[in-house]
Short mmCIF file of C-alpha atoms in Angstrom, two decimals:
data_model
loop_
_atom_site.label_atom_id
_atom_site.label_comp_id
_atom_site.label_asym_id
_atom_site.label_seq_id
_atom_site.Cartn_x
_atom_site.Cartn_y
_atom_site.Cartn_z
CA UNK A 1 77.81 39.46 100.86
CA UNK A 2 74.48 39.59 98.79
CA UNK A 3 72.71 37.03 97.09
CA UNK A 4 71.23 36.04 94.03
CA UNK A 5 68.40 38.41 94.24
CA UNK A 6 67.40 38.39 90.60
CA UNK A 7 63.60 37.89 90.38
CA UNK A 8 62.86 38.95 93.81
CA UNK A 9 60.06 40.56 93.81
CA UNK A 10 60.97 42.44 97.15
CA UNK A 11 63.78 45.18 98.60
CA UNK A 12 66.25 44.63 101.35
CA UNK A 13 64.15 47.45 103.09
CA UNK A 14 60.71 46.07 102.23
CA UNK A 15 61.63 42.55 104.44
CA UNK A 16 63.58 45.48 107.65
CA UNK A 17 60.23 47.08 107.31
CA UNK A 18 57.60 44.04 107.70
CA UNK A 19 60.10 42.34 110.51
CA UNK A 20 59.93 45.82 112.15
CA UNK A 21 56.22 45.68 112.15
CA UNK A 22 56.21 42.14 112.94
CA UNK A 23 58.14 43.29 115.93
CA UNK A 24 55.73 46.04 117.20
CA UNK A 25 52.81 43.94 116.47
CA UNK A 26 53.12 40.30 116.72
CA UNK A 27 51.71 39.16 119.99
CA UNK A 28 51.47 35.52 120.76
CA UNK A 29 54.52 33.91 121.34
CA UNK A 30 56.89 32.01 119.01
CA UNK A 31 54.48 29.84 117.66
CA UNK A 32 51.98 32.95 116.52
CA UNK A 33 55.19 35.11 114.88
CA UNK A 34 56.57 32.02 113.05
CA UNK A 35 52.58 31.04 111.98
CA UNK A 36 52.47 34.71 110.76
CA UNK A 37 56.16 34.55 109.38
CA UNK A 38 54.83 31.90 106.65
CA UNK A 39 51.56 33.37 105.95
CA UNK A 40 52.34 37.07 105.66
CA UNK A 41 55.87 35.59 103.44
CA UNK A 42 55.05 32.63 101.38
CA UNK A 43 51.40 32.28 101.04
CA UNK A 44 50.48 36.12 100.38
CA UNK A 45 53.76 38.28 99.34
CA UNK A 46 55.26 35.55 97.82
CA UNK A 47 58.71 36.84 99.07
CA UNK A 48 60.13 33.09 100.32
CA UNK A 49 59.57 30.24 98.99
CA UNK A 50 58.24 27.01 100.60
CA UNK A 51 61.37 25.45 100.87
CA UNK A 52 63.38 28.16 102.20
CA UNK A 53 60.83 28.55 105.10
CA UNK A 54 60.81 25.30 105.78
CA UNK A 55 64.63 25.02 105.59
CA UNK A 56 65.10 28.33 108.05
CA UNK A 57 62.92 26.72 110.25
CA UNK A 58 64.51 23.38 110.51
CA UNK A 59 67.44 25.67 111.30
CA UNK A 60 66.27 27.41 113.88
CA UNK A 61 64.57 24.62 115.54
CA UNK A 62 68.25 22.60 115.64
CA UNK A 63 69.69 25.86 116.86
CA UNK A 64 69.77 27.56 120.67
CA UNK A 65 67.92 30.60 121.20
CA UNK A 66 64.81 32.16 120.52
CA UNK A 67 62.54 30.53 117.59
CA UNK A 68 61.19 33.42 116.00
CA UNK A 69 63.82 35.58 116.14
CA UNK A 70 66.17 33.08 114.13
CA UNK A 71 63.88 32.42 111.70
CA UNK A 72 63.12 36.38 111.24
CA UNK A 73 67.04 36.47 110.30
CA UNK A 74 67.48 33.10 108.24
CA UNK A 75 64.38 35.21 106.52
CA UNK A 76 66.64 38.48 105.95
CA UNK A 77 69.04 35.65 105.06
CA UNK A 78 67.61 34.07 102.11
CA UNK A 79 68.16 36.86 99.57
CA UNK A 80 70.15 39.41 100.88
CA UNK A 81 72.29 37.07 102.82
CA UNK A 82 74.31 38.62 105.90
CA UNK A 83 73.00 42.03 105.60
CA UNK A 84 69.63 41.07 105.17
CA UNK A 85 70.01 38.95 108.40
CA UNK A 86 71.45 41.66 110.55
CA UNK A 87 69.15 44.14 109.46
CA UNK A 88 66.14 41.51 109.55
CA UNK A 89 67.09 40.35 113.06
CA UNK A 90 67.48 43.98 114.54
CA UNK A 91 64.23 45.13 113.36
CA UNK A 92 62.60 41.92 114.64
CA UNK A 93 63.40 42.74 117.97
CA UNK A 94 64.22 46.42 118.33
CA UNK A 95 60.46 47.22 119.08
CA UNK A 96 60.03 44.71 121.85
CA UNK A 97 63.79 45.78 123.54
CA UNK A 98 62.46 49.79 123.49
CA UNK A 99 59.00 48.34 125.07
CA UNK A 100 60.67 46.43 127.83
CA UNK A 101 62.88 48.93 128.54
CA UNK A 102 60.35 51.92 129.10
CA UNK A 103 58.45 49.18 131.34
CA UNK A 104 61.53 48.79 133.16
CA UNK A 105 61.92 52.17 133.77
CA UNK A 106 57.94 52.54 134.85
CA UNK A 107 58.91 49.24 137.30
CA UNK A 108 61.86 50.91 139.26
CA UNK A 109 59.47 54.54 139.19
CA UNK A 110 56.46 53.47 140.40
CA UNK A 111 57.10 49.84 141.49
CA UNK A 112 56.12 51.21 145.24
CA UNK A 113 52.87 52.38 143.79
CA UNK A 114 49.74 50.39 144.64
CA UNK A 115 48.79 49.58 141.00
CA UNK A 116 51.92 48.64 139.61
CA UNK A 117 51.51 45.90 141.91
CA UNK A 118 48.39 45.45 141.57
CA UNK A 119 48.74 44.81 137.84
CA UNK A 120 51.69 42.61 138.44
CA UNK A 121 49.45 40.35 140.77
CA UNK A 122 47.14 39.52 138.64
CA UNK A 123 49.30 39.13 135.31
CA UNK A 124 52.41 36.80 137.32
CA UNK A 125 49.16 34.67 138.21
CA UNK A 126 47.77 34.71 134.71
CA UNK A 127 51.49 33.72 133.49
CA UNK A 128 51.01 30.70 135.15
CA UNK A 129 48.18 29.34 133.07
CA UNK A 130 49.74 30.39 130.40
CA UNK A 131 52.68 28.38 130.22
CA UNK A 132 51.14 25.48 131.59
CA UNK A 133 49.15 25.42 128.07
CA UNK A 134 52.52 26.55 126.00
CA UNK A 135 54.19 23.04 128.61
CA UNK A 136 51.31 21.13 127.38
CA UNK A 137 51.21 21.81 122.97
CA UNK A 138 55.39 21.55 123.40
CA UNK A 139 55.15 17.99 125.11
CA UNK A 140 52.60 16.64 123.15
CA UNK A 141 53.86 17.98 120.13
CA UNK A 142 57.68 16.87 120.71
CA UNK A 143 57.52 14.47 122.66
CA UNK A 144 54.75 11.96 121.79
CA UNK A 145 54.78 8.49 122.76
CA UNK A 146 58.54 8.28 122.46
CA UNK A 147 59.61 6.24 125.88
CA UNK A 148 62.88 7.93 125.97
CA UNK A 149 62.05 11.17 125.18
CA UNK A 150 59.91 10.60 127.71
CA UNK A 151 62.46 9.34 130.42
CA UNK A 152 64.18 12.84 129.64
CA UNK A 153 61.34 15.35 129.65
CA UNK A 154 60.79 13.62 132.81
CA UNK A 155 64.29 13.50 134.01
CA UNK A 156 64.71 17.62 133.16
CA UNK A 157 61.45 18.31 134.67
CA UNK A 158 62.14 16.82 138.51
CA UNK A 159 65.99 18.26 138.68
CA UNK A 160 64.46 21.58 137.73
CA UNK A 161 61.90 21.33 140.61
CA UNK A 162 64.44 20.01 142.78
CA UNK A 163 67.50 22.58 141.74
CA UNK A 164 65.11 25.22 141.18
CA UNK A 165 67.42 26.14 137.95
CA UNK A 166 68.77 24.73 134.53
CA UNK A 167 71.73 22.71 134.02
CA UNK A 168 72.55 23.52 130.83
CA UNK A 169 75.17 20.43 130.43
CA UNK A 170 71.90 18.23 130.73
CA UNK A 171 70.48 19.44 127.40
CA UNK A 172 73.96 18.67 125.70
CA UNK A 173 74.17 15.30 127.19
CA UNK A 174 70.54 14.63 126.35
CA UNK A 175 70.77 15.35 122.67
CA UNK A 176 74.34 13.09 122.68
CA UNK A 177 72.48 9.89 124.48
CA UNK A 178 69.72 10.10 121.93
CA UNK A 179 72.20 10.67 118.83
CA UNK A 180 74.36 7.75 120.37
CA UNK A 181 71.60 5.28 120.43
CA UNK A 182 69.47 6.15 117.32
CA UNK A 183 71.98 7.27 115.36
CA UNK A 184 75.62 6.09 116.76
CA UNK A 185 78.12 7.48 114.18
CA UNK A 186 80.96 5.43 112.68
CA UNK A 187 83.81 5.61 115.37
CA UNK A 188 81.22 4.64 118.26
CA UNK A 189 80.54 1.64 116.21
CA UNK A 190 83.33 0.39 115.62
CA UNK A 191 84.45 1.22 119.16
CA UNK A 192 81.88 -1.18 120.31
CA UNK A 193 79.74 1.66 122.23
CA UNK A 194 82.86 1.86 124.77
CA UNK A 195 83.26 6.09 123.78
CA UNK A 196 79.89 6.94 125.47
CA UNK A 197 81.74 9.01 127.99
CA UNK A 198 80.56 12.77 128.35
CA UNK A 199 81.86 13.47 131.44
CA UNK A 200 83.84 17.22 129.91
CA UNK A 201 80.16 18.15 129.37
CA UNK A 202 79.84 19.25 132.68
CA UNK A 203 82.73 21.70 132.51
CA UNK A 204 81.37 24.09 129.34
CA UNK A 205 79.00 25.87 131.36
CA UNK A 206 81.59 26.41 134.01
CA UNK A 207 83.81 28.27 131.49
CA UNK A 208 81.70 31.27 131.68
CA UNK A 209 81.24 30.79 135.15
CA UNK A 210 83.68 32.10 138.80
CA UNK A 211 85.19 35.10 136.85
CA UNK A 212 85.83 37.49 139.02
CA UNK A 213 85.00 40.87 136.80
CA UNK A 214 82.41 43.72 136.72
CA UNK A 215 78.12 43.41 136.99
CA UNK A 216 78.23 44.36 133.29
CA UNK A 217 81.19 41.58 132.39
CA UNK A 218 78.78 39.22 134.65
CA UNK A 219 75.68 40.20 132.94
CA UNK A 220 77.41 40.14 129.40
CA UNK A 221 78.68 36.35 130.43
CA UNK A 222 75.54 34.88 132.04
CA UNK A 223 73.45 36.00 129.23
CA UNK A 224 75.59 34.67 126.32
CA UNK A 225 75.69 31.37 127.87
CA UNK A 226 71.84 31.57 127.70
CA UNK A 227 71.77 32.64 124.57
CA UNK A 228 74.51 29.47 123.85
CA UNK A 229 73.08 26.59 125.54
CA UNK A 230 68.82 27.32 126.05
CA UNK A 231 67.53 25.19 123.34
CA UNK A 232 63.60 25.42 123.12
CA UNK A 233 61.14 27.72 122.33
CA UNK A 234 61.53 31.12 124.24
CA UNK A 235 60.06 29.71 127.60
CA UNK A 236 62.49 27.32 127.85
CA UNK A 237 65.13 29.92 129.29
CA UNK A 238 62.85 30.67 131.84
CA UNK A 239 64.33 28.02 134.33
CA UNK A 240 67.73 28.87 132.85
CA UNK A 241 67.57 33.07 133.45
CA UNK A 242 65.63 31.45 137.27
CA UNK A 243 68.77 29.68 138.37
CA UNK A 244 70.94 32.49 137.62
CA UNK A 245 69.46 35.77 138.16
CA UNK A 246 67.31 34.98 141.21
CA UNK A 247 69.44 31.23 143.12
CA UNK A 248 73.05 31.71 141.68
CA UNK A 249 73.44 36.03 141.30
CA UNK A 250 70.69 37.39 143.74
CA UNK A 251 70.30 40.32 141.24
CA UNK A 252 66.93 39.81 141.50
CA UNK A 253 64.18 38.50 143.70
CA UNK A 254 61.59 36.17 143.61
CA UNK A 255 58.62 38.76 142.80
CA UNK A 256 60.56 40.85 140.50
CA UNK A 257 61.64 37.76 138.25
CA UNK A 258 58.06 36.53 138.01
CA UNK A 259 57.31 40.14 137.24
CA UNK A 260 60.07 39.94 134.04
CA UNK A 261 58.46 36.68 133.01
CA UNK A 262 54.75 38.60 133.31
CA UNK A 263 56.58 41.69 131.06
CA UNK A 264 57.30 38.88 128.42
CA UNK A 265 54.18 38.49 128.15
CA UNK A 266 52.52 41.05 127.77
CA UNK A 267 54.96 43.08 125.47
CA UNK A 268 55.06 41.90 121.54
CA UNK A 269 58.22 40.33 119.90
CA UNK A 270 59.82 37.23 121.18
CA UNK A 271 59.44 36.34 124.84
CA UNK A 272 63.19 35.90 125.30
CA UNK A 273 63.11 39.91 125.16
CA UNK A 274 62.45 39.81 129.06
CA UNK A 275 66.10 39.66 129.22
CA UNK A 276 66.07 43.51 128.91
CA UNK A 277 64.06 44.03 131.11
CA UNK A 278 65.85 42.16 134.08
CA UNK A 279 68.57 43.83 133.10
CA UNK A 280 67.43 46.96 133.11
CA UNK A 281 66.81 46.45 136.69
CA UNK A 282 69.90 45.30 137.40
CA UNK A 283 72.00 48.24 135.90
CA UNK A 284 69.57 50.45 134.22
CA UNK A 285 69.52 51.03 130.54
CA UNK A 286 73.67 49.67 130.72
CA UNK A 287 72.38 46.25 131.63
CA UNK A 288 69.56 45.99 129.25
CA UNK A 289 71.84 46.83 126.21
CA UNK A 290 74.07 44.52 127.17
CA UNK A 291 71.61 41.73 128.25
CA UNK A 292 69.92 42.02 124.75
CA UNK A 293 73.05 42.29 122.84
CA UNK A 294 74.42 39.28 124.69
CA UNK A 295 71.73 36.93 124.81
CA UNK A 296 70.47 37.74 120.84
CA UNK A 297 74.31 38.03 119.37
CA UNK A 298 74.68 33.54 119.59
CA UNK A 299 71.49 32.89 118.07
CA UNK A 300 72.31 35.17 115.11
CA UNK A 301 75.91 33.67 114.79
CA UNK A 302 74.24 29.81 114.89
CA UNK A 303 71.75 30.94 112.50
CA UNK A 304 74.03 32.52 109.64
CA UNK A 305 77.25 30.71 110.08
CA UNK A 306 75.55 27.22 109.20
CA UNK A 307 72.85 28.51 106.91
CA UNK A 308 74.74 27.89 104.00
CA UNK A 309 75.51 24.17 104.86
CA UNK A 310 71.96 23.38 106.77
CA UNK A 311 70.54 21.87 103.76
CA UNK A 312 73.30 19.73 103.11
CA UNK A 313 73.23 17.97 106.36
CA UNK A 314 70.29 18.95 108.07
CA UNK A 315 68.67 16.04 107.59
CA UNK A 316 71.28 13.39 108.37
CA UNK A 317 69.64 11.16 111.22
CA UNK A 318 72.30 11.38 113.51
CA UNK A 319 71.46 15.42 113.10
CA UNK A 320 67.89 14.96 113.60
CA UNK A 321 68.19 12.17 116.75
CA UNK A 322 70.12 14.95 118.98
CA UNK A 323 67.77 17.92 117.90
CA UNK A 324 65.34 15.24 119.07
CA UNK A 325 66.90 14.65 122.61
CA UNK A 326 67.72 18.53 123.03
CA UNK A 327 63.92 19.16 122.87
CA UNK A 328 63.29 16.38 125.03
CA UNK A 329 65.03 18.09 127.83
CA UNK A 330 64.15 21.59 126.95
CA UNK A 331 60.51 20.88 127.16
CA UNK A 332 60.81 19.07 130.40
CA UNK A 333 62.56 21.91 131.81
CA UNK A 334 59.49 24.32 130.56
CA UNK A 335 57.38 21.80 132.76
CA UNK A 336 59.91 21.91 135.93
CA UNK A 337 59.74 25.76 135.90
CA UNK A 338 56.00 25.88 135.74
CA UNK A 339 55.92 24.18 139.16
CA UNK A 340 59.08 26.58 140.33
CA UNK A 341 57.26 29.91 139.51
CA UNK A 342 53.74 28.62 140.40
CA UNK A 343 55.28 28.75 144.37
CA UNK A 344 55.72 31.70 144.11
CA UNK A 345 52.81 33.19 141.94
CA UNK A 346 50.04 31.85 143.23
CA UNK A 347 49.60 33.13 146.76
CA UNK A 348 45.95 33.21 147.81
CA UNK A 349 42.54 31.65 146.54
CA UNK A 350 42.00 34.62 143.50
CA UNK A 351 45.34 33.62 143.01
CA UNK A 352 44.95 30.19 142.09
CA UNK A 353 41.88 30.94 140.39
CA UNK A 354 42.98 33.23 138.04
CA UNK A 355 45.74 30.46 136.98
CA UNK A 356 42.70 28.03 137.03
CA UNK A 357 40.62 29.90 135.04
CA UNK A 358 43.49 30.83 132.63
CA UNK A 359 44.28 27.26 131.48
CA UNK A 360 40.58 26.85 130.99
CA UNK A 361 39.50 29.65 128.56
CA UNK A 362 43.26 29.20 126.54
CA UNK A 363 41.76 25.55 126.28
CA UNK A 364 38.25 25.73 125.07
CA UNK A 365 38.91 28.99 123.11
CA UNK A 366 42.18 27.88 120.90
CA UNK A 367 42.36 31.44 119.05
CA UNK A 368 42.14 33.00 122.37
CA UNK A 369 45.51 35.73 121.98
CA UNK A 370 47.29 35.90 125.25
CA UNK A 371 47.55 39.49 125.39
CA UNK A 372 43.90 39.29 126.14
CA UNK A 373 44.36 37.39 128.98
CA UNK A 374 47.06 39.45 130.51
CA UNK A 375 45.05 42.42 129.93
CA UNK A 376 42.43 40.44 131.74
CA UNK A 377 44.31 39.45 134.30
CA UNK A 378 45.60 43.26 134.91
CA UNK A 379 42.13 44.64 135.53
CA UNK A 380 41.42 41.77 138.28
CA UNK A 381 45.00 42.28 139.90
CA UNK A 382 43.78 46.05 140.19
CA UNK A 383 40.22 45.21 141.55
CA UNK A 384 41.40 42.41 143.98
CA UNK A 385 44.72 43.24 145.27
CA UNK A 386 43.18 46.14 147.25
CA UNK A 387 40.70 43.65 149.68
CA UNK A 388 43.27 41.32 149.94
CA UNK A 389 46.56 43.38 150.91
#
């Protein structure tokens, strides 16, 4: 189905194009690719309009899954409705999935090598620093001085530390208890706040969970449900991907998840993309394809099956007071996992310091790109880890 595109001033294969570079290019994380999103689209192309941006933002922000890569398809969306979106959304992340993958392959090749590891022990350090900044804009940004948003963030944060994973039913129930008491709908009203009951939550998850079938069936399974129930920006599935790949599947270890979370980093395109590269390592280029496909495939089904209703009821309060809740928990979970990885990162004083010093340049330099960092951080992994291993 196409849209109106009379008086566009742009072709189908002028927006695959410019998402496609976007993809290649776009360093910085989901805030960066949405900042250059609106400023390469509305304010000097002309392309979108204000309010659509706005509108496929709001969208993506109510929606699980990657940031940037939703709002790269509601983008493709706008005109050339569900083609645009598909081809929009492939090209967004295409680049990123072929970079991850040829990393992957360079991991299981040389990952015995000396400066493979090297590299990777001075990036999974730098990653560190990094997210603690990325913890630190999303909570005061989201979260504010709101008391119960606060009792949330907080709540998320300790059972991450504690479980060491992401219990996805927690971010429903979150977004339900704030909707419930800013916004109760009709029927809880009139029931007298007796219908509070969420105990089914729980159970969702477990659907995709205790199948007995196949590593790709497993992989294909896990991943949707992260792609279904990670709400956040893209480092909020970190926790999520932690509890399952490393505590719950044992595809992975400790040092070669940290390692996935370092390729996210470093590689352009949304950080979510690390999926391909853990599963690449679990079942070669098989895994990644289906990793990718699996994780990406929800967030492009949330984002064009309600675009054409979002701006009906996208602002209803009892809309905005779960969204509000959801990020509540996400972000708290971003903060949990910074303490989780940071075990097992930082292992010895240049260690720490390189997190240290990190945190401090990203904060006095605010245009600082992290791609410097990591590249950085590389060239002290391969001076140091030779005197101190």
């Amino acid at each position: 189905m196409k849209g109106d595109t009379s008086g566009v001033s742009y072709s189908l294969w002028q927006m695959v194009l410019y998402m496609l570079r976007l993809g290649a290019l776009g360093f910085g994380g989901p805030v960066a690719l949405v900042g250059y999103m609106h400023r390469d689209l509305v304010e000097e192309r002309s392309w979108i309009t204000e309010a659509d941006y706005k509108e496929g933002l709001a969208l993506a922000q109510l929606a699980p899954g990657p940031l940037a890569a939703q709002l790269g398809i509601y983008m493709g969306y706008v005109h050339y409705r569900i083609l645009g979106a598909t081809l929009a959304g492939i090209a967004f992340v295409l680049p990123s999935f072929f970079m991850v993958v040829a990393l992957g392959w360079a991991y299981v090749a040389f990952g015995g090598i000396g400066w493979m590891q090297a590299v990777f022990y001075g990036v999974g350090a730098a990653v560190i620093g990094i997210i603690v900044i990325s913890a630190k804009k999303l909570t005061t940004k989201s979260v504010g001085k709101d008391k119960l948003l606060w009792a949330i963030y907080l709540l998320l944060a300790v059972v991450t530390v504690v479980t060491e994973s992401e219990i996805a039913w927690l971010f429903i129930a979150s977004g339900v208890l704030v909707w419930f008491l800013r916004a109760p709908p009709a029927w809880l009203r009139k029931s007298g706040g007796n219908a509070l009951a969420i105990a089914p939550l729980p159970a969702v998850p477990a659907l995709f969970s205790g199948l007995d079938s196949d590593v790709l069936t497993q992989i294909a399974l896990f991943f949707a449900k992260a792609g279904t129930f990670v709400f956040g920006s893209g480092l909020a599935i970190v926790p999520f991907l932690y509890g399952g790949v490393v505590t719950e599947h044992h595809w992975l270890n400790e040092k070669q998840f940290v390692d996935a979370v370092a390729v996210a980093m470093i590689t352009p395109g949304p950080v979510v993309i690390t999926v391909g590269f853990i599963g690449y390592l679990i079942a070669g280029l098989k895994g990644a394809t289906v990793a990718a496909l699996a994780t990406f495939l929800p967030c492009y089904l949330l984002t064009i099956i309600p675009a054409p209703y979002f701006k009906k009821y996208g602002k209803l309060p009892g809309v905005l007071a779960f969204v509000d809740g959801i990020t509540a928990a996400a972000i708290g979970a971003i903060a949990g996992s910074v303490i989780v990885i940071a075990k097992r990162s930082i292992t010895d004083i240049p260690t720490a310091v390189i997190a240290v010093v990190t945190v401090l340049l990203l904060l006095k330099f605010k245009k600082l790109q992290e791609p410097v960092v990591i590249a950085a951080a590389a060239l002290l992994g391969l001076a140091i880890y030779p005197l101190t291993h």
